[in-house]
mmCIF file of C-alpha atoms in Angstrom:
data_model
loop_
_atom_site.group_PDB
_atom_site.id
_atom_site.type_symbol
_atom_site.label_atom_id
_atom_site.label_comp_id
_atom_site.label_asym_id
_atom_site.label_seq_id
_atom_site.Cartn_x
_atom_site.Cartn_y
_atom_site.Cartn_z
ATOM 1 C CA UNK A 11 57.541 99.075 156.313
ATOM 2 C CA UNK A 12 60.606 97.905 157.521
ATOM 3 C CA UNK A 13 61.001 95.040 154.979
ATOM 4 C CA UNK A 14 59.832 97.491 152.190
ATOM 5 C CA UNK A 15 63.024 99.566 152.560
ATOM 6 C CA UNK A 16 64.840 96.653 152.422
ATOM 7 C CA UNK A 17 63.427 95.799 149.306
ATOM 8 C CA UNK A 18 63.617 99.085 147.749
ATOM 9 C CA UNK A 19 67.569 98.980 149.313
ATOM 10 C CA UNK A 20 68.235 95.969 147.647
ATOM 11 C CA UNK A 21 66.841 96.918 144.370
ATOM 12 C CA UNK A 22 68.637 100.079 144.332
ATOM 13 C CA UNK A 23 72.043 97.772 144.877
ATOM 14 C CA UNK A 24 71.286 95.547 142.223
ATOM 15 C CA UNK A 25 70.694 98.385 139.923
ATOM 16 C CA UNK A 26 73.992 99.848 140.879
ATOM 17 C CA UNK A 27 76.238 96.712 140.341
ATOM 18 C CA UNK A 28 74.547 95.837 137.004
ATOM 19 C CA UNK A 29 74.774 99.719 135.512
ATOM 20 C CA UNK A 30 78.433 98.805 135.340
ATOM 21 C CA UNK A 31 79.293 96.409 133.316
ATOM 22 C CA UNK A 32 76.350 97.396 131.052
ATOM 23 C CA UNK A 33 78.773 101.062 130.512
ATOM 24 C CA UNK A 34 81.420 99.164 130.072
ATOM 25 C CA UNK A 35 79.592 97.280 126.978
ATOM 26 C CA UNK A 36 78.544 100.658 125.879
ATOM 27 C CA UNK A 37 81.952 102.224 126.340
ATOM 28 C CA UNK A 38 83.592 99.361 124.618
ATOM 29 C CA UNK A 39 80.928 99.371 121.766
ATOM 30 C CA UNK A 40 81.217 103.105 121.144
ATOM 31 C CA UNK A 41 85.003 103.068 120.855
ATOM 32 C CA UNK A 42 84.551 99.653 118.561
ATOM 33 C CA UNK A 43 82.624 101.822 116.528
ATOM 34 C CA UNK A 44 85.572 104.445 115.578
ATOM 35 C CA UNK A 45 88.502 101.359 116.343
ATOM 36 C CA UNK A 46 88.187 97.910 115.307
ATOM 37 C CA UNK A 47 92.428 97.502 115.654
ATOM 38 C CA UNK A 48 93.982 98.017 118.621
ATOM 39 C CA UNK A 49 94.859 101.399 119.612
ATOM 40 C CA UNK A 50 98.009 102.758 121.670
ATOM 41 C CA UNK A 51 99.185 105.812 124.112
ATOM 42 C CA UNK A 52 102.276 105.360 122.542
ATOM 43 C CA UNK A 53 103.841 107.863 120.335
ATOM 44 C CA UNK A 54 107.428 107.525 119.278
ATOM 45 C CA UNK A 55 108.111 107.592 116.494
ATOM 46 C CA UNK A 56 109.753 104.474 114.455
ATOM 47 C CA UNK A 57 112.409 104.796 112.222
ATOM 48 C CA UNK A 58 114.798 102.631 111.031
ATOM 49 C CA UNK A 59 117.497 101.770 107.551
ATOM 50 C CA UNK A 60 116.301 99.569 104.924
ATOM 51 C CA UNK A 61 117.344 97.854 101.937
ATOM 52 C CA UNK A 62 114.773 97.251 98.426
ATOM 53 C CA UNK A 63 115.260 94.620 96.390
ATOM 54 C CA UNK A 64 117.425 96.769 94.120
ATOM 55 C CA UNK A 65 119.769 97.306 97.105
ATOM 56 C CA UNK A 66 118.616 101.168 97.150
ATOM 57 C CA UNK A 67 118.943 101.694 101.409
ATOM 58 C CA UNK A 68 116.126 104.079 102.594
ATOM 59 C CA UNK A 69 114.927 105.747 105.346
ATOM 60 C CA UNK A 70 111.823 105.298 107.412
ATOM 61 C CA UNK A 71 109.972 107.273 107.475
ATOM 62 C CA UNK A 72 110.730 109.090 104.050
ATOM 63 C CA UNK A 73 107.273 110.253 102.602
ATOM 64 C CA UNK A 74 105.254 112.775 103.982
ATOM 65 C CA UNK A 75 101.561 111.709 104.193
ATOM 66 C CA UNK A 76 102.533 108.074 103.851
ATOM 67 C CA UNK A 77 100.501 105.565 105.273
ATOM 68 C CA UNK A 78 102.281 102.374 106.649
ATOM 69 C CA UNK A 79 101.060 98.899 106.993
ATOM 70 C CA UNK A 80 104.302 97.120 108.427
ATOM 71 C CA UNK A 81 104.203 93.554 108.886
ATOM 72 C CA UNK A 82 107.082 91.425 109.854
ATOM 73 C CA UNK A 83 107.482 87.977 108.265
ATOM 74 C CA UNK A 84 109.561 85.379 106.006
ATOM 75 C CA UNK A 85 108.559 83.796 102.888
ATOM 76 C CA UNK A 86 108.898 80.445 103.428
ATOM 77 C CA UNK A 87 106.007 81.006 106.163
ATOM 78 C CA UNK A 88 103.064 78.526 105.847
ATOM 79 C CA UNK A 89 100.692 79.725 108.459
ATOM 80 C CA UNK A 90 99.837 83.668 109.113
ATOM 81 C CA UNK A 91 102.736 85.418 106.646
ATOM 82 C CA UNK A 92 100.576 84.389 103.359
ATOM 83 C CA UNK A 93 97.535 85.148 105.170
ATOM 84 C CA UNK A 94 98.463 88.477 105.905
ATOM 85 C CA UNK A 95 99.914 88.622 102.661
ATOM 86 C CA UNK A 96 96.162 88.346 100.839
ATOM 87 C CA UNK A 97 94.580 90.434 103.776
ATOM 88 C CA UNK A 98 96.876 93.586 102.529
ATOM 89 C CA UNK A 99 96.216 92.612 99.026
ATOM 90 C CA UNK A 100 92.409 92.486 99.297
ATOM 91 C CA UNK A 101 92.900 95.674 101.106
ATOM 92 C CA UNK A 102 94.691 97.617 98.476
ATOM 93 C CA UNK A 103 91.956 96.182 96.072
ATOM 94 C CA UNK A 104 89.478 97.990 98.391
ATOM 95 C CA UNK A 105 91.337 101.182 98.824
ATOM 96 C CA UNK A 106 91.661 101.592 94.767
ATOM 97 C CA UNK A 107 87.603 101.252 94.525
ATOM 98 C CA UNK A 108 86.751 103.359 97.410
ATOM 99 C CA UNK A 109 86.806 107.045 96.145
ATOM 100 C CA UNK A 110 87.233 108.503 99.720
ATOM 101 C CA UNK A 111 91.000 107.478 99.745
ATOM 102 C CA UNK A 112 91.387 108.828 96.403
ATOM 103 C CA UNK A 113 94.326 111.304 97.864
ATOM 104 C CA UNK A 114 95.303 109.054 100.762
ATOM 105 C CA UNK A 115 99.297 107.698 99.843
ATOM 106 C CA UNK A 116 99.044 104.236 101.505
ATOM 107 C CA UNK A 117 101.764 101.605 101.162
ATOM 108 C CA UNK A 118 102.303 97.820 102.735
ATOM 109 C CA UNK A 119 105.775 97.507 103.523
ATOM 110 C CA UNK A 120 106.973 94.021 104.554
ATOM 111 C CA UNK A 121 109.903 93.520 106.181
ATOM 112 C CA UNK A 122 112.120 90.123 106.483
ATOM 113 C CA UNK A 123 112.868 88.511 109.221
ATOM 114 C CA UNK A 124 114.608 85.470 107.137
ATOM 115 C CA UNK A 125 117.214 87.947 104.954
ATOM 116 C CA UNK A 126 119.310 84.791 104.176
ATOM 117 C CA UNK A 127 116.468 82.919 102.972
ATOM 118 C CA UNK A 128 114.148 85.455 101.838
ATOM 119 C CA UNK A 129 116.173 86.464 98.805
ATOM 120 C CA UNK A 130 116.093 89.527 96.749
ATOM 121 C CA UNK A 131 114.386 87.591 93.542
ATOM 122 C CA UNK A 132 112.017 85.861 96.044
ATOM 123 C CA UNK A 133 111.029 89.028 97.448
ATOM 124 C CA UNK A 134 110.515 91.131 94.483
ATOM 125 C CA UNK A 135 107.948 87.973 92.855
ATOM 126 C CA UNK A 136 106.036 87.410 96.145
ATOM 127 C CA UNK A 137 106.135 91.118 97.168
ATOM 128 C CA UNK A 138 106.828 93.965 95.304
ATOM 129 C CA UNK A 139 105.739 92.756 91.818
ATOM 130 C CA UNK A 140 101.914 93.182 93.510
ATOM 131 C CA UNK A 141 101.985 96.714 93.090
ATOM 132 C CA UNK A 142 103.631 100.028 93.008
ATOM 133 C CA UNK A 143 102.256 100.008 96.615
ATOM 134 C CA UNK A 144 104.165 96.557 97.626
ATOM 135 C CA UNK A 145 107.439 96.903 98.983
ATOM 136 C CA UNK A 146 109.873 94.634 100.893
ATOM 137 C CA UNK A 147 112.626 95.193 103.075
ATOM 138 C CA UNK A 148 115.841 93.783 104.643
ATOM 139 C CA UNK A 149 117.292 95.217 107.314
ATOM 140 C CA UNK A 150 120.952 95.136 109.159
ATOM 141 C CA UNK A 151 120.995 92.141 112.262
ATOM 142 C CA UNK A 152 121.094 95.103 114.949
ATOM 143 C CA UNK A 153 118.105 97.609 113.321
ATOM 144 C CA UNK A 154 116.083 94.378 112.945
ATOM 145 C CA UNK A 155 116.589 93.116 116.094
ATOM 146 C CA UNK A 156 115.883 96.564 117.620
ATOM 147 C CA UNK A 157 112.338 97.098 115.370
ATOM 148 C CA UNK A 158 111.430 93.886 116.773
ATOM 149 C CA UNK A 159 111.938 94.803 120.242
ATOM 150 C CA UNK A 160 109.921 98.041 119.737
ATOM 151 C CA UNK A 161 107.032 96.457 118.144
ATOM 152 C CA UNK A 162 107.396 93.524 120.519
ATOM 153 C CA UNK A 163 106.669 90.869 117.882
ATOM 154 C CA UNK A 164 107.981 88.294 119.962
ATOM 155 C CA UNK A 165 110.140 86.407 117.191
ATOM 156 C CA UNK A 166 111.382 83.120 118.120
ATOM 157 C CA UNK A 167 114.607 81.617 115.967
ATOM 158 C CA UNK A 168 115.793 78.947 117.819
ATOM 159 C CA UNK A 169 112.987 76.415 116.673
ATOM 160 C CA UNK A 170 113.070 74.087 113.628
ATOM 161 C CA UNK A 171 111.371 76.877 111.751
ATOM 162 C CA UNK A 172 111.286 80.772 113.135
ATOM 163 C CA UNK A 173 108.138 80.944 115.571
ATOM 164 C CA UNK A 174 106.791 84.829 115.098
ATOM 165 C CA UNK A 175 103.187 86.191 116.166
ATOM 166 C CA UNK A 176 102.280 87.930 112.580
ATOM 167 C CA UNK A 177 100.863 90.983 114.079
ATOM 168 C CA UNK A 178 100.286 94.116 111.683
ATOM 169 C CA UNK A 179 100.863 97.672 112.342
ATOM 170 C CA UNK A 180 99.093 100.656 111.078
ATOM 171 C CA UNK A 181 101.509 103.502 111.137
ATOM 172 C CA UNK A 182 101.187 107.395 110.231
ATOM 173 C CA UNK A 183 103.074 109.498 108.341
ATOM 174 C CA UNK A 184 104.963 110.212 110.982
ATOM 175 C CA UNK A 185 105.799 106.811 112.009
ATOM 176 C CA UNK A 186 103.621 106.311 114.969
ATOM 177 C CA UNK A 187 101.766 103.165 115.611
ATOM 178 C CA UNK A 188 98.020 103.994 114.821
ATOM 179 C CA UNK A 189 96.969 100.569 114.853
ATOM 180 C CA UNK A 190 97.623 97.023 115.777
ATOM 181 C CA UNK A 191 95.817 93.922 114.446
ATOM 182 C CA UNK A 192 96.389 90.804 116.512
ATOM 183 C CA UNK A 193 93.414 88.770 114.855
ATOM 184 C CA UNK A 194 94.309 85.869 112.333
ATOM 185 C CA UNK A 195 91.585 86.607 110.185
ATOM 186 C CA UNK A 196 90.772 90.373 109.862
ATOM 187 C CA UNK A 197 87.732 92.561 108.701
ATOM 188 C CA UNK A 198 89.009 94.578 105.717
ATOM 189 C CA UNK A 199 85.617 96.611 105.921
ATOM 190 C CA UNK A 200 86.587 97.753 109.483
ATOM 191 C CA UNK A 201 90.524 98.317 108.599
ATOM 192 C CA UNK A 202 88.970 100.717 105.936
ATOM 193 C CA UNK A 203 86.788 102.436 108.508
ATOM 194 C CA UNK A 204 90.036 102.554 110.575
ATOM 195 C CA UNK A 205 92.337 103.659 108.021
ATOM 196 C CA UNK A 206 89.373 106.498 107.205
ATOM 197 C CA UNK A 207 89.026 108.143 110.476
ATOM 198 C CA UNK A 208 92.935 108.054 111.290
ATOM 199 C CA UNK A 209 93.521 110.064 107.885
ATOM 200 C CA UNK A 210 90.245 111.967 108.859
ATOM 201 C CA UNK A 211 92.036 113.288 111.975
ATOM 202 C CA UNK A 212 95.128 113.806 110.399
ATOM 203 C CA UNK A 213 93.562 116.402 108.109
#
């Protein structure tokens, strides 16, 4: 009798320890299912100066019901910049043939971190001649430096060539970080389910 309760004590231990990280597969799972970027507490908002390649200087952010995907990066990039580059392309592509985002204002905004390099003729071919929705952006030393810092993009320039982690943001229209994609290579399918249920709670 003894060693049946000890058993059934046992049993009921095991069951314990091994409900837990079975929730936390379901937890993680559920919120996959609504998130596939990462998602943050944090809501400042961003704003900063910019330049276009006509030399127009803006403000961000300007329109309401924009949605932002900011990446930081220089032209002469071999490794994630042109990567990313395609990803927002192929996304746009998607966005035009999906009718749900048919009133959604979305725009990919790419901002220099190579302004001496990354001229204003090189920009506008590689960037903004993509689309209406393509834009590029130079920014003053001290409002880069600062944007860099608050995204914490971790942007190395005192290597051979500038050492930067390529991550892109997702911001709202009110220039809040909705989403951040670390990954190299990214899902457009889930960025579009993203993209879809931030506007959806926007609404």
């Amino acid at each position: 009798m003894k060693i049946n309760k000890i058993v059934i004590a046992s049993a009921l231990i095991l069951l314990a320890v091994s409900l837990v990280p079975i929730l936390m597969l379901i937890n993680q799972w559920d919120s996959g299912s609504q998130s596939y970027g990462i998602t943050t507490s944090d809501s400042q908002q961003i704003h900063f100066r910019w330049q276009d390649v006509n030399q127009q200087v803006h403000q961000y952010p300007t329109s309401a019901g924009t949605y932002t995907y900011l990446f930081l990066g220089f032209l002469s990039c071999s490794e994630i910049c042109p990567i990313r580059i395609e990803q927002l392309n192929q996304l746009e592509q998607r966005i035009e043939q999906d009718a749900s985002f048919n009133k959604a204002e979305v725009q990919f905004l790419f901002v220099t971190i190579d302004p001496d390099n990354d001229t204003l003729a090189l920009r506008q071919a590689v960037i903004d001649a993509r689309s209406t929705h393509f834009v590029s952006a130079s920014l003053s030393e001290s409002d880069l430096h600062q944007l860099e810092l608050r995204l914490s993009d971790n942007i190395n320039r005192q290597l051979a060539t500038i050492n930067h982690v390529g991550n892109l943001f997702l911001l709202n229209p009110n220039g809040q970080i909705a989403r951040i994609y670390t990954a190299k290579q990214l899902s457009i399918s889930k960025m579009l389910i993203d993209l879809n249920h931030i506007i959806s709670s926007q609404l």
